[in-house]
Amino acid sequence: MTLTDDPVLWQTFVKGLAGASGSLTGNYSTDDTDGQDAIWTNLLTDDPLTLDLILDIAATPDPKKFTADVIFTKPSFSVPVDDIITVSYDFTVTGAVTRV
Amino acid sequence: MGAILGRGAQVQLTTTPSVAMTNLALINLGDNKTFVVDHTSAKRVWDDTATFVFQTSPDGTTWSSASPHDVRYVDGAIMFSSAVSGATPSARVASGKYLPSDVVISSYAWGADFTRDAKEDTRFTANQTPVLWRTFVKGVLGGTFKLSAYVVDDAVGIDFITEDMPMIATMFFDVVSGKRLVCAGHITKESLAVAVGDPETEELDFQVTGPVYKI
């Protein structure tokens, strides 16, 4: 409520909890053991997966990246007869995101 | 590796009734514990309401009854907790029933969406630092898939939507390598599109029931 004679016009906010989500998109692969197969295998477990989202693999001394534990929530496959087979994955971050 | 085109893809749906089979040889995946039906076999989808007798052999000649600890009916596979011994460890279906799988010859695209719930479990702090990041735990898995097909004189669509029992769907990424998704599903929606200047098409939506296997 206003403390003056002027009516309140603008809403105000304070910060609450932090969270994050994201998605990955790519071409389907039949032999991506450490990538797509690992995501599918993790989908069937109760554990989150640690995900590195690399901004610059060549940065020194370490690659620039975001790191977080994530829950993959929506793997999707698209298979058209006349185009490339693609996959996408939505994920929800559980816990903190760190930026290296 | 390079991108993969969908021109090697395929969709198969099961039909009823199931058909009896005997002495179906299975392929040893190499660990002598897991034995599967070849992905090109017409007897790949097994009827889980039928009675099955499995047998193992140390040499591929002398057979005795065996009880696998797990049977994957939707894609013909058995798993033993301990390795089958012998010079040529073998396994087969001595008797059982399979569900015929028909290729949906008029289909030209398929897609699948799976979901794993992420339920929030953020809690009060246990120390002197306020909570900042939300946390989640995994929930249940589910999925849907969609099949796009041309309307031809084929056993898709309206013939299937009246079926009460789930169908087993095998969705190949590539029929040569056999890479595929396999699951049971109910058709929940059929959409027909008929225009004077275009091929008639239909889209079938499936609700997955139970597990999905990525093979």
Tab-separated table of N, CA and C in Angstrom, chain B residues 42-154:
chain	number	residue	atom	x	y	z
B	42	ALA	N	9.957	-62.681	-38.169
B	42	ALA	CA	8.524	-62.418	-38.045
B	42	ALA	C	7.990	-62.861	-36.694
B	43	LYS	N	8.817	-63.585	-35.940
B	43	LYS	CA	8.382	-64.117	-34.641
B	43	LYS	C	9.012	-63.340	-33.482
B	44	ARG	N	9.231	-62.058	-33.705
B	44	ARG	CA	9.967	-61.259	-32.732
B	44	ARG	C	9.096	-60.792	-31.559
B	45	VAL	N	7.803	-60.579	-31.775
B	45	VAL	CA	6.921	-60.084	-30.712
B	45	VAL	C	6.148	-61.257	-30.131
B	46	TRP	N	6.349	-61.485	-28.849
B	46	TRP	CA	5.755	-62.655	-28.207
B	46	TRP	C	4.479	-62.271	-27.470
B	47	ASP	N	3.554	-63.208	-27.435
B	47	ASP	CA	2.266	-63.018	-26.766
B	47	ASP	C	2.446	-63.310	-25.275
B	48	ASP	N	2.383	-62.268	-24.450
B	48	ASP	CA	2.656	-62.471	-23.021
B	48	ASP	C	1.504	-63.148	-22.280
B	49	THR	N	0.409	-63.407	-22.986
B	49	THR	CA	-0.674	-64.155	-22.338
B	49	THR	C	-0.548	-65.654	-22.600
B	50	ALA	N	0.389	-66.039	-23.436
B	50	ALA	CA	0.576	-67.458	-23.767
B	50	ALA	C	1.565	-68.105	-22.795
B	51	THR	N	1.551	-69.424	-22.777
B	51	THR	CA	2.503	-70.175	-21.956
B	51	THR	C	3.762	-70.448	-22.782
B	52	PHE	N	4.902	-70.127	-22.197
B	52	PHE	CA	6.168	-70.315	-22.902
B	52	PHE	C	7.011	-71.377	-22.200
B	53	VAL	N	7.715	-72.147	-22.990
B	53	VAL	CA	8.724	-73.073	-22.477
B	53	VAL	C	10.045	-72.714	-23.148
B	54	PHE	N	11.042	-72.406	-22.332
B	54	PHE	CA	12.367	-72.061	-22.849
B	54	PHE	C	13.333	-73.201	-22.567
B	55	GLN	N	14.300	-73.332	-23.430
B	55	GLN	CA	15.305	-74.369	-23.257
B	55	GLN	C	16.695	-73.804	-23.519
B	56	THR	N	17.666	-74.390	-22.855
B	56	THR	CA	19.069	-74.032	-23.117
B	56	THR	C	19.839	-75.298	-23.489
B	57	SER	N	20.986	-75.048	-24.079
B	57	SER	CA	21.809	-76.180	-24.523
B	57	SER	C	23.278	-75.786	-24.444
B	58	PRO	N	24.148	-76.717	-24.038
B	58	PRO	CA	25.587	-76.411	-24.016
B	58	PRO	C	26.234	-76.542	-25.395
B	59	ASP	N	25.530	-77.218	-26.308
B	59	ASP	CA	26.158	-77.493	-27.604
B	59	ASP	C	25.244	-77.228	-28.807
B	60	GLY	N	24.047	-76.734	-28.551
B	60	GLY	CA	23.111	-76.491	-29.638
B	60	GLY	C	22.398	-77.733	-30.118
B	61	THR	N	22.618	-78.842	-29.413
B	61	THR	CA	22.013	-80.115	-29.830
B	61	THR	C	21.182	-80.743	-28.715
B	62	THR	N	21.750	-80.749	-27.536
B	62	THR	CA	21.080	-81.355	-26.391
B	62	THR	C	20.369	-80.268	-25.587
B	63	TRP	N	19.048	-80.356	-25.482
B	63	TRP	CA	18.268	-79.274	-24.879
B	63	TRP	C	17.634	-79.707	-23.565
B	64	SER	N	17.554	-78.733	-22.633
B	64	SER	CA	16.842	-78.962	-21.375
B	64	SER	C	16.110	-77.688	-20.987
B	65	SER	N	15.024	-77.863	-20.247
B	65	SER	CA	14.194	-76.714	-19.873
B	65	SER	C	14.968	-75.749	-18.975
B	66	ALA	N	14.657	-74.474	-19.119
B	66	ALA	CA	15.345	-73.448	-18.331
B	66	ALA	C	14.358	-72.325	-18.022
B	67	SER	N	14.652	-71.614	-16.932
B	67	SER	CA	13.780	-70.504	-16.506
B	67	SER	C	14.579	-69.211	-16.484
B	68	PRO	N	14.404	-68.375	-17.502
B	68	PRO	CA	15.096	-67.087	-17.480
B	68	PRO	C	14.555	-66.202	-16.365
B	69	HIS	N	15.399	-65.292	-15.863
B	69	HIS	CA	14.926	-64.415	-14.789
B	69	HIS	C	14.139	-63.238	-15.356
B	70	ASP	N	14.266	-63.011	-16.664
B	70	ASP	CA	13.497	-61.927	-17.273
B	70	ASP	C	13.174	-62.297	-18.720
B	71	VAL	N	11.974	-61.949	-19.124
B	71	VAL	CA	11.546	-62.181	-20.506
B	71	VAL	C	11.006	-60.861	-21.056
B	72	ARG	N	11.546	-60.436	-22.191
B	72	ARG	CA	11.057	-59.213	-22.838
B	72	ARG	C	10.159	-59.624	-24.006
B	73	TYR	N	8.873	-59.682	-23.705
B	73	TYR	CA	7.924	-60.212	-24.689
B	73	TYR	C	7.788	-59.299	-25.913
B	74	VAL	N	7.849	-57.987	-25.710
B	74	VAL	CA	7.569	-57.083	-26.831
B	74	VAL	C	8.656	-57.130	-27.896
B	75	ASP	N	9.784	-57.712	-27.573
B	75	ASP	CA	10.849	-57.759	-28.567
B	75	ASP	C	11.664	-59.039	-28.458
B	76	GLY	N	11.016	-60.123	-28.052
B	76	GLY	CA	11.625	-61.438	-28.077
B	76	GLY	C	13.028	-61.554	-27.525
B	77	ALA	N	13.146	-61.503	-26.204
B	77	ALA	CA	14.458	-61.638	-25.578
B	77	ALA	C	14.287	-62.289	-24.215
B	78	ILE	N	15.275	-63.097	-23.845
B	78	ILE	CA	15.287	-63.689	-22.510
B	78	ILE	C	16.649	-63.434	-21.882
B	79	MET	N	16.634	-63.251	-20.576
B	79	MET	CA	17.856	-62.984	-19.838
B	79	MET	C	17.970	-63.980	-18.676
B	80	PHE	N	19.133	-64.611	-18.575
B	80	PHE	CA	19.406	-65.520	-17.462
B	80	PHE	C	20.314	-64.830	-16.455
B	81	SER	N	20.141	-65.165	-15.183
B	81	SER	CA	20.969	-64.545	-14.150
B	81	SER	C	22.390	-65.085	-14.172
B	82	SER	N	22.576	-66.327	-14.627
B	82	SER	CA	23.926	-66.875	-14.757
B	82	SER	C	24.128	-67.384	-16.181
B	83	ALA	N	25.369	-67.401	-16.603
B	83	ALA	CA	25.678	-67.737	-17.994
B	83	ALA	C	25.347	-69.196	-18.298
B	84	VAL	N	24.859	-69.420	-19.497
B	84	VAL	CA	24.661	-70.786	-19.990
B	84	VAL	C	26.051	-71.353	-20.320
B	85	SER	N	26.336	-72.539	-19.793
B	85	SER	CA	27.675	-73.101	-19.968
B	85	SER	C	27.753	-73.933	-21.249
B	86	GLY	N	28.970	-74.367	-21.560
B	86	GLY	CA	29.176	-75.243	-22.696
B	86	GLY	C	29.986	-74.605	-23.799
B	87	ALA	N	30.338	-75.447	-24.778
B	87	ALA	CA	31.156	-74.965	-25.891
B	87	ALA	C	30.360	-74.037	-26.803
B	88	THR	N	29.078	-74.308	-26.934
B	88	THR	CA	28.199	-73.479	-27.765
B	88	THR	C	26.935	-73.156	-26.976
B	89	PRO	N	27.031	-72.233	-26.026
B	89	PRO	CA	25.858	-71.913	-25.193
B	89	PRO	C	24.707	-71.411	-26.068
B	90	SER	N	23.567	-72.069	-25.939
B	90	SER	CA	22.444	-71.770	-26.827
B	90	SER	C	21.146	-71.712	-26.034
B	91	ALA	N	20.163	-71.052	-26.621
B	91	ALA	CA	18.833	-71.008	-26.017
B	91	ALA	C	17.795	-70.949	-27.134
B	92	ARG	N	16.614	-71.406	-26.815
B	92	ARG	CA	15.540	-71.356	-27.808
B	92	ARG	C	14.195	-71.331	-27.101
B	93	VAL	N	13.181	-70.953	-27.869
B	93	VAL	CA	11.803	-71.056	-27.390
B	93	VAL	C	11.300	-72.419	-27.823
B	94	ALA	N	11.140	-73.295	-26.861
B	94	ALA	CA	10.660	-74.634	-27.210
B	94	ALA	C	9.213	-74.563	-27.678
B	95	SER	N	8.421	-73.752	-26.970
B	95	SER	CA	7.035	-73.539	-27.409
B	95	SER	C	6.543	-72.211	-26.866
B	96	GLY	N	5.632	-71.610	-27.589
B	96	GLY	CA	5.083	-70.311	-27.203
B	96	GLY	C	4.263	-69.769	-28.348
B	97	LYS	N	3.925	-68.498	-28.261
B	97	LYS	CA	3.152	-67.873	-29.330
B	97	LYS	C	3.724	-66.492	-29.648
B	98	TYR	N	3.657	-66.136	-30.913
B	98	TYR	CA	4.088	-64.804	-31.310
B	98	TYR	C	2.932	-64.044	-31.945
B	99	LEU	N	3.035	-62.724	-31.893
B	99	LEU	CA	2.047	-61.860	-32.538
B	99	LEU	C	2.597	-61.412	-33.888
B	100	PRO	N	1.901	-61.678	-34.964
B	100	PRO	CA	2.400	-61.223	-36.270
B	100	PRO	C	2.537	-59.704	-36.304
B	101	SER	N	3.622	-59.237	-36.892
B	101	SER	CA	3.844	-57.798	-37.038
B	101	SER	C	3.731	-57.430	-38.512
B	102	ASP	N	2.877	-56.475	-38.791
B	102	ASP	CA	2.719	-56.010	-40.164
B	102	ASP	C	3.430	-54.676	-40.341
B	103	VAL	N	4.170	-54.563	-41.412
B	103	VAL	CA	4.762	-53.270	-41.749
B	103	VAL	C	3.650	-52.326	-42.198
B	104	VAL	N	3.646	-51.131	-41.641
B	104	VAL	CA	2.682	-50.131	-42.089
B	104	VAL	C	3.258	-49.521	-43.368
B	105	ILE	N	2.880	-50.115	-44.491
B	105	ILE	CA	3.574	-49.818	-45.745
B	105	ILE	C	3.295	-48.419	-46.264
B	106	SER	N	2.247	-47.792	-45.774
B	106	SER	CA	1.906	-46.466	-46.281
B	106	SER	C	2.466	-45.345	-45.424
B	107	SER	N	3.204	-45.647	-44.366
B	107	SER	CA	3.677	-44.591	-43.465
B	107	SER	C	4.887	-43.879	-44.051
B	108	TYR	N	5.019	-42.621	-43.706
B	108	TYR	CA	6.154	-41.850	-44.204
B	108	TYR	C	6.848	-41.018	-43.118
B	109	ALA	N	6.344	-41.039	-41.918
B	109	ALA	CA	7.026	-40.336	-40.827
B	109	ALA	C	6.514	-40.876	-39.500
B	110	TRP	N	7.401	-40.911	-38.542
B	110	TRP	CA	6.952	-41.190	-37.186
B	110	TRP	C	7.732	-40.311	-36.211
B	111	GLY	N	7.104	-40.083	-35.085
B	111	GLY	CA	7.757	-39.290	-34.046
B	111	GLY	C	7.375	-39.835	-32.691
B	112	ALA	N	8.223	-39.626	-31.722
B	112	ALA	CA	7.953	-40.133	-30.381
B	112	ALA	C	8.370	-39.095	-29.354
B	113	ASP	N	7.523	-38.886	-28.368
B	113	ASP	CA	7.814	-37.966	-27.258
B	113	ASP	C	7.667	-38.728	-25.957
B	114	PHE	N	8.725	-38.717	-25.174
B	114	PHE	CA	8.665	-39.377	-23.882
B	114	PHE	C	8.842	-38.340	-22.781
B	115	THR	N	8.252	-38.628	-21.644
B	115	THR	CA	8.328	-37.676	-20.543
B	115	THR	C	8.752	-38.389	-19.274
B	116	ARG	N	9.625	-37.738	-18.552
B	116	ARG	CA	9.971	-38.183	-17.198
B	116	ARG	C	9.666	-37.002	-16.291
B	117	ASP	N	8.705	-37.197	-15.402
B	117	ASP	CA	8.337	-36.098	-14.511
B	117	ASP	C	9.519	-35.680	-13.649
B	118	ALA	N	9.623	-34.386	-13.416
B	118	ALA	CA	10.584	-33.844	-12.455
B	118	ALA	C	9.774	-33.128	-11.382
B	119	LYS	N	9.676	-33.738	-10.217
B	119	LYS	CA	8.874	-33.188	-9.119
B	119	LYS	C	9.756	-32.401	-8.163
B	120	GLU	N	9.323	-31.191	-7.875
B	120	GLU	CA	10.159	-30.339	-7.026
B	120	GLU	C	10.171	-30.847	-5.587
B	121	ASP	N	11.374	-30.877	-4.996
B	121	ASP	CA	11.499	-31.246	-3.581
B	121	ASP	C	12.418	-30.278	-2.842
B	122	THR	N	12.395	-29.017	-3.289
B	122	THR	CA	13.174	-27.987	-2.592
B	122	THR	C	12.717	-27.915	-1.136
B	123	ARG	N	13.685	-27.851	-0.232
B	123	ARG	CA	13.343	-27.883	1.193
B	123	ARG	C	14.046	-26.772	1.953
B	124	PHE	N	13.598	-26.548	3.189
B	124	PHE	CA	14.218	-25.516	4.017
B	124	PHE	C	15.693	-25.835	4.249
B	125	THR	N	16.440	-24.784	4.463
B	125	THR	CA	17.866	-24.961	4.700
B	125	THR	C	18.127	-25.721	5.999
B	126	ALA	N	19.232	-26.459	6.022
B	126	ALA	CA	19.619	-27.203	7.217
B	126	ALA	C	20.770	-26.514	7.939
B	127	ASN	N	21.181	-25.333	7.443
B	127	ASN	CA	22.274	-24.606	8.105
B	127	ASN	C	21.912	-23.120	8.136
B	128	GLN	N	22.908	-22.260	8.147
B	128	GLN	CA	22.637	-20.826	8.266
B	128	GLN	C	22.604	-20.135	6.901
B	129	THR	N	22.624	-20.892	5.833
B	129	THR	CA	22.581	-20.322	4.482
B	129	THR	C	21.208	-20.560	3.858
B	130	PRO	N	20.541	-19.499	3.448
B	130	PRO	CA	19.222	-19.688	2.836
B	130	PRO	C	19.303	-20.538	1.573
B	131	VAL	N	18.251	-21.219	1.289
B	131	VAL	CA	18.172	-22.018	0.068
B	131	VAL	C	18.176	-21.091	-1.136
B	132	LEU	N	18.918	-21.457	-2.164
B	132	LEU	CA	18.922	-20.654	-3.386
B	132	LEU	C	18.360	-21.434	-4.572
B	133	TRP	N	18.885	-22.637	-4.805
B	133	TRP	CA	18.510	-23.370	-6.013
B	133	TRP	C	17.401	-24.380	-5.735
B	134	ARG	N	16.488	-24.446	-6.657
B	134	ARG	CA	15.434	-25.456	-6.575
B	134	ARG	C	16.019	-26.850	-6.835
B	135	THR	N	15.460	-27.846	-6.189
B	135	THR	CA	15.881	-29.221	-6.442
B	135	THR	C	14.662	-30.062	-6.829
B	136	PHE	N	14.942	-31.135	-7.564
B	136	PHE	CA	13.870	-31.970	-8.104
B	136	PHE	C	14.230	-33.444	-7.948
B	137	VAL	N	13.214	-34.262	-7.944
B	137	VAL	CA	13.400	-35.712	-8.018
B	137	VAL	C	12.633	-36.220	-9.233
B	138	LYS	N	13.059	-37.373	-9.689
B	138	LYS	CA	12.413	-37.927	-10.867
B	138	LYS	C	11.079	-38.592	-10.521
B	139	GLY	N	10.121	-38.443	-11.421
B	139	GLY	CA	8.829	-39.092	-11.264
B	139	GLY	C	8.677	-40.244	-12.231
B	140	VAL	N	7.481	-40.422	-12.734
B	140	VAL	CA	7.216	-41.578	-13.591
B	140	VAL	C	7.512	-41.257	-15.054
B	141	LEU	N	7.655	-42.313	-15.811
B	141	LEU	CA	7.934	-42.224	-17.241
B	141	LEU	C	6.670	-42.501	-18.053
B	142	GLY	N	6.550	-41.830	-19.151
B	142	GLY	CA	5.442	-42.085	-20.058
B	142	GLY	C	5.806	-41.621	-21.450
B	143	GLY	N	4.894	-41.795	-22.365
B	143	GLY	CA	5.230	-41.335	-23.707
B	143	GLY	C	4.071	-41.447	-24.679
B	144	THR	N	4.232	-40.790	-25.770
B	144	THR	CA	3.282	-40.888	-26.882
B	144	THR	C	4.088	-41.004	-28.163
B	145	PHE	N	3.472	-41.557	-29.177
B	145	PHE	CA	4.113	-41.483	-30.478
B	145	PHE	C	3.066	-41.270	-31.550
B	146	LYS	N	3.522	-40.781	-32.668
B	146	LYS	CA	2.635	-40.388	-33.745
B	146	LYS	C	3.126	-41.013	-35.044
B	147	LEU	N	2.186	-41.461	-35.830
B	147	LEU	CA	2.505	-42.094	-37.107
B	147	LEU	C	1.758	-41.365	-38.214
B	148	SER	N	2.493	-40.955	-39.224
B	148	SER	CA	1.881	-40.300	-40.379
B	148	SER	C	1.909	-41.264	-41.555
B	149	ALA	N	0.768	-41.391	-42.224
B	149	ALA	CA	0.673	-42.369	-43.311
B	149	ALA	C	-0.234	-41.851	-44.405
B	150	TYR	N	-0.029	-42.372	-45.595
B	150	TYR	CA	-0.962	-42.119	-46.684
B	150	TYR	C	-2.157	-43.061	-46.528
B	151	VAL	N	-3.301	-42.611	-46.968
B	151	VAL	CA	-4.489	-43.448	-46.902
B	151	VAL	C	-4.491	-44.384	-48.109
B	152	VAL	N	-4.279	-45.643	-47.830
B	152	VAL	CA	-4.352	-46.666	-48.874
B	152	VAL	C	-5.122	-47.825	-48.292
B	153	ASP	N	-5.295	-48.850	-49.080
B	153	ASP	CA	-6.018	-50.021	-48.609
B	153	ASP	C	-5.096	-50.823	-47.707
B	154	ASP	N	-4.893	-50.301	-46.502
B	154	ASP	CA	-3.929	-50.902	-45.602
B	154	ASP	C	-4.579	-51.035	-44.226
